[in-house]
Amino acid sequence: MNKDIATPARTNAILKKHGFTLKKSLGQNFLIDLNILAKIVEASGFDEQDGIVEIGPGIGALTEQLAKKADKVVAFEIDGRLIPVLEDTLSAYPNVKIIHSDVLKADLPGVLDAEFSKGQAIHVVANLPYYVTTPILMKLLEDRLPFKSITVMIQAEVAERIAAKPGSKEYGALSIAAQYYAEAKPMVVVPASVFVPQPRVDSSVLKLTIREKPLVEVIDERWFFDVFHASFANRRKTILNNLVHNLAGKDAKAAIEQALSEAGIDPKRRGETLSPQEFARLSDALYSTLRKADR
Ligand code: SAM
């Protein structure tokens, strides 16, 4: 059998054999370090009977390591030029299915239904294309797909924002949005030298373990998201000013003040000091004072 894909020599040989040129616009930074791949697989913690969804297999560096350990790997690749390459590099792994599609446009529930057995635990494992990290992660979380965990290599800065706690500089709407659905744990910081070509930003592996129940309970989920997004719109503004300007308008100021008071939140505080639990209380109070009045 061939040597592993993720070595500098084998990767170069594969690129050369297929005359493949990397596209920066598709975030094509391929992994050439087997140690890092082993760490990603270990961080994911899947079992051999589990199913894996990969996003962006590239030339198959991670796919191969997943296929060796999991029951099945289904990988979405947007770049049609990579499909024949993957057929070649992964020909020894019958448990891999490549789907030529933009993962953001794919019918994920349909694919999961068709490709995995009923009740099988499914995990996402990917070295994500950095230009579209956040939309992909939010889609995976918001669509409430039956994933047990999502383990991804992403920009270190985005991993820090996702896992950030209240009061820190990195804490914001993305932290709450992700932590609402999942427990976020940064796993490994990765040097740029493990990629070809090397990205200009630092990377890290982040693990999201999907919660059985969301982090907080709210009357209206969409409204809760609107409330915390509005609260972070301008980080220098107080929570009151952000809500007036970005959620409900000047006429609603008195109602917002009332809701803040009901939720026990000082109107002069800034969004980044509020815990998700406080946002949930505030969201429900605003729902009663503002949304009910709308009807
Ligand atoms: N998994 C490989 C590795 O680790 O070496 C490649 C990772 S590379 C960072 C990202 C891959 O995602 C590229 O192969 C790129 O073509 C693919 N990609 C980019 N945007 C995508 C999208 N919207 N849907 C599916 N794949 C995408």
CSV table of C-alpha atoms and ligand atoms in Angstrom, one decimal:
chain,number,residue,atom,x,y,z
A,1,MET,CA,0.0,0.0,0.0
A,2,ASN,CA,1.1,3.6,-0.6
A,3,LYS,CA,2.6,5.7,2.2
A,4,ASP,CA,0.3,8.1,4.0
A,5,ILE,CA,-0.9,11.1,2.0
A,6,ALA,CA,0.0,13.7,4.7
A,7,THR,CA,3.8,13.9,4.2
A,8,PRO,CA,5.5,16.7,2.3
A,9,ALA,CA,7.0,14.2,-0.3
A,10,ARG,CA,3.7,12.3,-1.0
A,11,THR,CA,1.7,15.5,-1.1
A,12,ASN,CA,4.1,17.0,-3.6
A,13,ALA,CA,4.0,13.8,-5.7
A,14,ILE,CA,0.2,13.7,-5.7
A,15,LEU,CA,-0.1,17.4,-6.7
A,16,LYS,CA,2.5,16.9,-9.5
A,17,LYS,CA,0.9,13.7,-10.8
A,18,HIS,CA,-2.5,15.4,-11.2
A,19,GLY,CA,-1.1,18.7,-12.3
A,20,PHE,CA,-3.1,20.3,-9.4
A,21,THR,CA,-2.6,23.9,-8.5
A,22,LEU,CA,-3.9,25.1,-5.2
A,23,LYS,CA,-6.6,27.8,-5.1
A,24,LYS,CA,-6.2,30.3,-2.4
A,25,SER,CA,-9.8,31.6,-2.8
A,26,LEU,CA,-11.1,28.1,-1.7
A,27,GLY,CA,-8.9,28.1,1.4
A,28,GLN,CA,-6.7,25.3,0.1
A,29,ASN,CA,-4.1,24.8,2.8
A,30,PHE,CA,-3.3,21.1,3.0
A,31,LEU,CA,-2.0,19.3,6.0
A,32,ILE,CA,1.4,17.6,5.7
A,33,ASP,CA,2.0,16.5,9.2
A,34,LEU,CA,0.8,13.1,10.5
A,35,ASN,CA,1.3,14.0,14.1
A,36,ILE,CA,-1.2,16.8,13.8
A,37,LEU,CA,-3.7,14.6,12.1
A,38,ALA,CA,-3.3,12.0,14.9
A,39,LYS,CA,-4.1,14.8,17.4
A,40,ILE,CA,-7.2,15.9,15.5
A,41,VAL,CA,-8.5,12.3,15.4
A,42,GLU,CA,-7.7,11.9,19.1
A,43,ALA,CA,-9.4,15.2,20.0
A,44,SER,CA,-12.6,14.1,18.1
A,45,GLY,CA,-12.8,11.0,20.3
A,46,PHE,CA,-14.9,9.0,17.9
A,47,ASP,CA,-15.3,5.2,18.0
A,48,GLU,CA,-14.7,2.7,15.3
A,49,GLN,CA,-18.4,2.1,14.8
A,50,ASP,CA,-19.1,5.8,14.4
A,51,GLY,CA,-19.7,7.8,11.2
A,52,ILE,CA,-17.8,10.9,10.2
A,53,VAL,CA,-18.7,13.9,8.1
A,54,GLU,CA,-15.7,15.8,6.7
A,55,ILE,CA,-15.8,19.2,5.0
A,56,GLY,CA,-13.2,19.9,2.4
A,57,PRO,CA,-11.1,16.7,2.0
A,58,GLY,CA,-8.6,18.3,-0.3
A,59,ILE,CA,-6.3,15.5,-1.5
A,60,GLY,CA,-7.5,13.3,1.3
A,61,ALA,CA,-4.8,13.8,4.1
A,62,LEU,CA,-7.3,13.8,6.9
A,63,THR,CA,-9.9,11.6,5.2
A,64,GLU,CA,-7.4,8.8,5.1
A,65,GLN,CA,-6.7,8.9,8.8
A,66,LEU,CA,-10.4,9.1,9.5
A,67,ALA,CA,-11.2,6.2,7.2
A,68,LYS,CA,-8.6,4.0,9.0
A,69,LYS,CA,-10.4,4.4,12.4
A,70,ALA,CA,-14.1,5.1,11.7
A,71,ASP,CA,-16.9,3.0,10.2
A,72,LYS,CA,-17.6,5.4,7.4
A,73,VAL,CA,-16.5,8.9,6.2
A,74,VAL,CA,-18.7,11.1,4.0
A,75,ALA,CA,-16.7,14.1,2.7
A,76,PHE,CA,-18.0,17.3,0.9
A,77,GLU,CA,-15.6,18.9,-1.5
A,78,ILE,CA,-16.5,22.0,-3.5
A,79,ASP,CA,-13.6,21.8,-6.0
A,80,GLY,CA,-14.5,19.5,-8.9
A,81,ARG,CA,-10.8,19.2,-9.8
A,82,LEU,CA,-10.2,17.3,-6.6
A,83,ILE,CA,-12.7,14.5,-7.3
A,84,PRO,CA,-10.5,12.4,-9.6
A,85,VAL,CA,-7.5,13.1,-7.3
A,86,LEU,CA,-9.5,11.8,-4.3
A,87,GLU,CA,-10.7,8.7,-6.3
A,88,ASP,CA,-7.0,8.0,-6.8
A,89,THR,CA,-5.6,8.8,-3.3
A,90,LEU,CA,-8.4,7.1,-1.4
A,91,SER,CA,-8.9,4.1,-3.6
A,92,ALA,CA,-7.9,1.7,-0.8
A,93,TYR,CA,-10.7,2.9,1.5
A,94,PRO,CA,-14.1,1.6,0.4
A,95,ASN,CA,-15.7,3.2,3.5
A,96,VAL,CA,-15.2,6.7,2.1
A,97,LYS,CA,-17.9,8.6,0.1
A,98,ILE,CA,-17.0,11.8,-1.6
A,99,ILE,CA,-19.7,14.2,-2.4
A,100,HIS,CA,-18.9,17.0,-4.9
A,101,SER,CA,-20.8,19.9,-3.3
A,102,ASP,CA,-20.5,23.2,-1.5
A,103,VAL,CA,-21.3,22.1,2.1
A,104,LEU,CA,-23.3,25.3,2.6
A,105,LYS,CA,-25.7,24.2,-0.2
A,106,ALA,CA,-25.8,20.5,0.5
A,107,ASP,CA,-28.9,18.7,1.7
A,108,LEU,CA,-27.2,17.5,4.9
A,109,PRO,CA,-30.2,15.9,6.6
A,110,GLY,CA,-30.8,13.9,3.4
A,111,VAL,CA,-27.2,12.8,3.1
A,112,LEU,CA,-27.0,11.8,6.7
A,113,ASP,CA,-30.1,9.8,6.3
A,114,ALA,CA,-28.9,8.0,3.2
A,115,GLU,CA,-25.3,7.4,4.2
A,116,PHE,CA,-25.3,6.4,7.8
A,117,SER,CA,-27.3,3.7,9.6
A,118,LYS,CA,-30.1,4.6,12.0
A,119,GLY,CA,-28.9,5.5,15.4
A,120,GLN,CA,-25.2,5.6,14.4
A,121,ALA,CA,-23.2,8.3,16.2
A,122,ILE,CA,-22.0,10.9,13.7
A,123,HIS,CA,-19.1,13.4,14.3
A,124,VAL,CA,-17.8,16.2,12.1
A,125,VAL,CA,-14.1,16.3,11.7
A,126,ALA,CA,-12.5,18.8,9.3
A,127,ASN,CA,-9.6,21.1,8.5
A,128,LEU,CA,-12.0,23.9,7.5
A,129,PRO,CA,-11.4,26.4,4.7
A,130,TYR,CA,-10.7,29.6,6.6
A,131,TYR,CA,-12.6,32.0,4.3
A,132,VAL,CA,-15.9,30.4,5.3
A,133,THR,CA,-15.3,29.0,8.8
A,134,THR,CA,-18.0,30.8,10.7
A,135,PRO,CA,-20.9,30.3,8.2
A,136,ILE,CA,-20.1,26.6,8.1
A,137,LEU,CA,-19.9,26.2,11.8
A,138,MET,CA,-23.1,28.2,12.4
A,139,LYS,CA,-24.9,26.1,9.7
A,140,LEU,CA,-23.8,22.9,11.3
A,141,LEU,CA,-25.0,24.1,14.7
A,142,GLU,CA,-28.2,26.0,13.8
A,143,ASP,CA,-29.6,23.2,11.6
A,144,ARG,CA,-29.7,21.0,14.6
A,145,LEU,CA,-28.2,18.1,12.8
A,146,PRO,CA,-27.7,15.0,14.9
A,147,PHE,CA,-24.0,15.4,15.4
A,148,LYS,CA,-22.3,14.3,18.6
A,149,SER,CA,-19.4,16.5,18.2
A,150,ILE,CA,-17.6,18.9,15.7
A,151,THR,CA,-13.8,18.9,15.8
A,152,VAL,CA,-12.3,21.4,13.5
A,153,MET,CA,-9.0,23.1,12.6
A,154,ILE,CA,-9.7,26.8,12.3
A,155,GLN,CA,-8.0,30.2,12.7
A,156,ALA,CA,-6.7,30.4,16.4
A,157,GLU,CA,-8.4,33.8,16.7
A,158,VAL,CA,-11.9,32.4,15.8
A,159,ALA,CA,-11.4,29.4,18.1
A,160,GLU,CA,-10.6,31.8,20.9
A,161,ARG,CA,-13.8,33.9,20.2
A,162,ILE,CA,-16.0,30.8,20.0
A,163,ALA,CA,-14.7,29.4,23.4
A,164,ALA,CA,-14.5,32.8,25.1
A,165,LYS,CA,-16.0,33.5,28.5
A,166,PRO,CA,-17.9,36.6,29.6
A,167,GLY,CA,-15.7,39.6,30.5
A,168,SER,CA,-12.9,38.7,28.1
A,169,LYS,CA,-11.9,40.7,25.0
A,170,GLU,CA,-12.8,37.8,22.7
A,171,TYR,CA,-16.3,37.2,24.1
A,172,GLY,CA,-19.1,38.3,21.8
A,173,ALA,CA,-22.1,37.2,19.8
A,174,LEU,CA,-20.2,34.3,18.2
A,175,SER,CA,-19.3,32.9,21.6
A,176,ILE,CA,-22.9,32.8,22.8
A,177,ALA,CA,-24.2,31.5,19.5
A,178,ALA,CA,-21.8,28.6,19.5
A,179,GLN,CA,-22.0,27.9,23.2
A,180,TYR,CA,-25.8,27.9,23.1
A,181,TYR,CA,-25.6,24.7,21.1
A,182,ALA,CA,-22.3,23.2,22.2
A,183,GLU,CA,-19.6,23.0,24.8
A,184,ALA,CA,-16.5,24.6,23.2
A,185,LYS,CA,-13.0,23.4,24.1
A,186,PRO,CA,-9.8,24.6,22.3
A,187,MET,CA,-7.6,21.5,22.0
A,188,VAL,CA,-4.3,22.1,20.2
A,189,VAL,CA,-2.5,25.2,18.9
A,190,VAL,CA,-1.0,24.4,15.5
A,191,PRO,CA,2.1,26.0,13.8
A,192,ALA,CA,1.7,27.2,10.2
A,193,SER,CA,4.5,24.9,9.2
A,194,VAL,CA,2.1,21.8,9.1
A,195,PHE,CA,0.3,23.2,6.1
A,196,VAL,CA,1.2,23.6,2.4
A,197,PRO,CA,1.0,26.5,1.6
A,198,GLN,CA,1.4,28.0,5.0
A,199,PRO,CA,-1.5,30.2,6.1
A,200,ARG,CA,-0.6,33.6,7.4
A,201,VAL,CA,-2.7,33.2,10.6
A,202,ASP,CA,-2.2,30.9,13.5
A,203,SER,CA,-4.5,27.8,13.7
A,204,SER,CA,-5.9,25.7,16.4
A,205,VAL,CA,-8.1,22.6,16.8
A,206,LEU,CA,-11.4,23.3,18.5
A,207,LYS,CA,-13.8,20.7,19.7
A,208,LEU,CA,-17.5,21.4,20.0
A,209,THR,CA,-19.5,18.8,22.0
A,210,ILE,CA,-23.1,19.2,21.1
A,211,ARG,CA,-25.4,19.7,24.1
A,212,GLU,CA,-28.5,17.6,24.6
A,213,LYS,CA,-30.3,20.7,25.6
A,214,PRO,CA,-29.3,24.3,24.7
A,215,LEU,CA,-27.2,26.2,27.3
A,216,VAL,CA,-30.1,28.4,28.4
A,217,GLU,CA,-33.9,28.1,28.0
A,218,VAL,CA,-35.7,31.0,26.4
A,219,ILE,CA,-39.2,31.8,25.3
A,220,ASP,CA,-38.2,32.5,21.7
A,221,GLU,CA,-34.9,31.4,20.4
A,222,ARG,CA,-34.8,33.7,17.3
A,223,TRP,CA,-35.5,36.7,19.6
A,224,PHE,CA,-32.7,35.6,22.0
A,225,PHE,CA,-30.3,35.6,19.1
A,226,ASP,CA,-31.5,39.1,17.9
A,227,VAL,CA,-31.1,40.4,21.5
A,228,PHE,CA,-27.5,39.4,22.0
A,229,HIS,CA,-26.5,40.3,18.4
A,230,ALA,CA,-27.9,43.8,19.0
A,231,SER,CA,-26.2,44.0,22.3
A,232,PHE,CA,-22.7,43.5,20.7
A,233,ALA,CA,-23.3,45.7,17.7
A,234,ASN,CA,-21.2,48.5,19.1
A,235,ARG,CA,-18.8,47.3,21.8
A,236,ARG,CA,-18.2,50.8,23.2
A,237,LYS,CA,-21.9,51.4,23.8
A,238,THR,CA,-23.9,50.4,26.9
A,239,ILE,CA,-26.3,47.6,26.7
A,240,LEU,CA,-29.2,50.1,26.8
A,241,ASN,CA,-27.9,52.2,23.9
A,242,ASN,CA,-27.1,49.1,21.8
A,243,LEU,CA,-30.6,47.7,22.4
A,244,VAL,CA,-32.2,51.1,21.6
A,245,HIS,CA,-30.2,51.6,18.4
A,246,ASN,CA,-30.0,48.1,17.1
A,247,LEU,CA,-33.1,46.2,18.4
A,248,ALA,CA,-36.2,48.4,18.9
A,249,GLY,CA,-35.7,52.1,18.3
A,250,LYS,CA,-35.9,55.2,20.4
A,251,ASP,CA,-39.6,54.9,21.1
A,252,ALA,CA,-39.0,51.6,22.9
A,253,LYS,CA,-36.4,53.1,25.3
A,254,ALA,CA,-38.7,53.1,28.3
A,255,ALA,CA,-39.8,49.5,27.6
A,256,ILE,CA,-36.1,48.4,27.3
A,257,GLU,CA,-35.3,50.1,30.6
A,258,GLN,CA,-38.2,48.3,32.2
A,259,ALA,CA,-37.0,44.9,30.8
A,260,LEU,CA,-33.4,45.6,32.0
A,261,SER,CA,-34.7,46.4,35.4
A,262,GLU,CA,-36.9,43.2,35.5
A,263,ALA,CA,-33.9,41.1,34.5
A,264,GLY,CA,-31.8,42.8,37.2
A,265,ILE,CA,-29.3,44.2,34.7
A,266,ASP,CA,-27.7,47.7,35.1
A,267,PRO,CA,-28.4,49.6,31.8
A,268,LYS,CA,-24.9,51.0,31.9
A,269,ARG,CA,-23.2,47.6,31.6
A,270,ARG,CA,-21.7,46.5,28.3
A,271,GLY,CA,-22.7,43.4,26.4
A,272,GLU,CA,-19.4,41.7,26.9
A,273,THR,CA,-20.0,41.6,30.7
A,274,LEU,CA,-23.3,39.7,30.5
A,275,SER,CA,-23.4,35.9,30.8
A,276,PRO,CA,-25.5,33.8,28.5
A,277,GLN,CA,-27.9,33.3,31.4
A,278,GLU,CA,-28.3,37.0,31.9
A,279,PHE,CA,-28.9,37.4,28.1
A,280,ALA,CA,-31.6,34.7,28.4
A,281,ARG,CA,-33.3,36.6,31.3
A,282,LEU,CA,-33.1,39.9,29.4
A,283,SER,CA,-34.4,38.3,26.2
A,284,ASP,CA,-37.4,36.9,28.0
A,285,ALA,CA,-38.1,40.2,29.7
A,286,LEU,CA,-37.8,42.1,26.4
A,287,TYR,CA,-40.0,39.6,24.8
A,288,SER,CA,-42.7,40.4,27.3
A,289,THR,CA,-42.4,44.1,27.2
A,290,LEU,CA,-41.7,44.6,23.4
A,291,ARG,CA,-43.0,41.6,21.5
A,292,LYS,CA,-46.3,41.4,23.3
A,293,ALA,CA,-46.9,45.1,22.7
A,294,ASP,CA,-46.4,44.4,18.9
A,295,ARG,CA,-49.4,42.1,18.7
B,1,SAM,N1,-8.7,18.3,4.5
B,1,SAM,C1,-7.6,18.7,3.6
B,1,SAM,C2,-6.4,18.8,4.5
B,1,SAM,O1,-6.5,18.8,5.7
B,1,SAM,O2,-5.3,18.7,3.9
B,1,SAM,C3,-7.9,20.1,3.0
B,1,SAM,C4,-8.3,21.2,3.9
B,1,SAM,S1,-8.3,22.8,3.1
B,1,SAM,C5,-8.0,23.8,4.5
B,1,SAM,C6,-10.0,23.1,2.8
B,1,SAM,C7,-10.7,22.3,1.7
B,1,SAM,O3,-12.1,22.7,1.7
B,1,SAM,C8,-10.2,22.5,0.3
B,1,SAM,O4,-10.1,21.2,-0.3
B,1,SAM,C9,-11.3,23.3,-0.4
B,1,SAM,O5,-11.4,23.0,-1.8
B,1,SAM,C10,-12.6,22.8,0.4
B,1,SAM,N2,-13.7,23.8,0.4
B,1,SAM,C11,-13.6,25.1,0.3
B,1,SAM,N3,-14.9,25.6,0.5
B,1,SAM,C12,-15.7,24.6,0.6
B,1,SAM,C13,-17.2,24.5,0.7
B,1,SAM,N4,-17.9,25.6,0.8
B,1,SAM,N5,-17.7,23.2,0.8
B,1,SAM,C14,-16.9,22.1,0.7
B,1,SAM,N6,-15.6,22.2,0.6
B,1,SAM,C15,-15.0,23.4,0.5
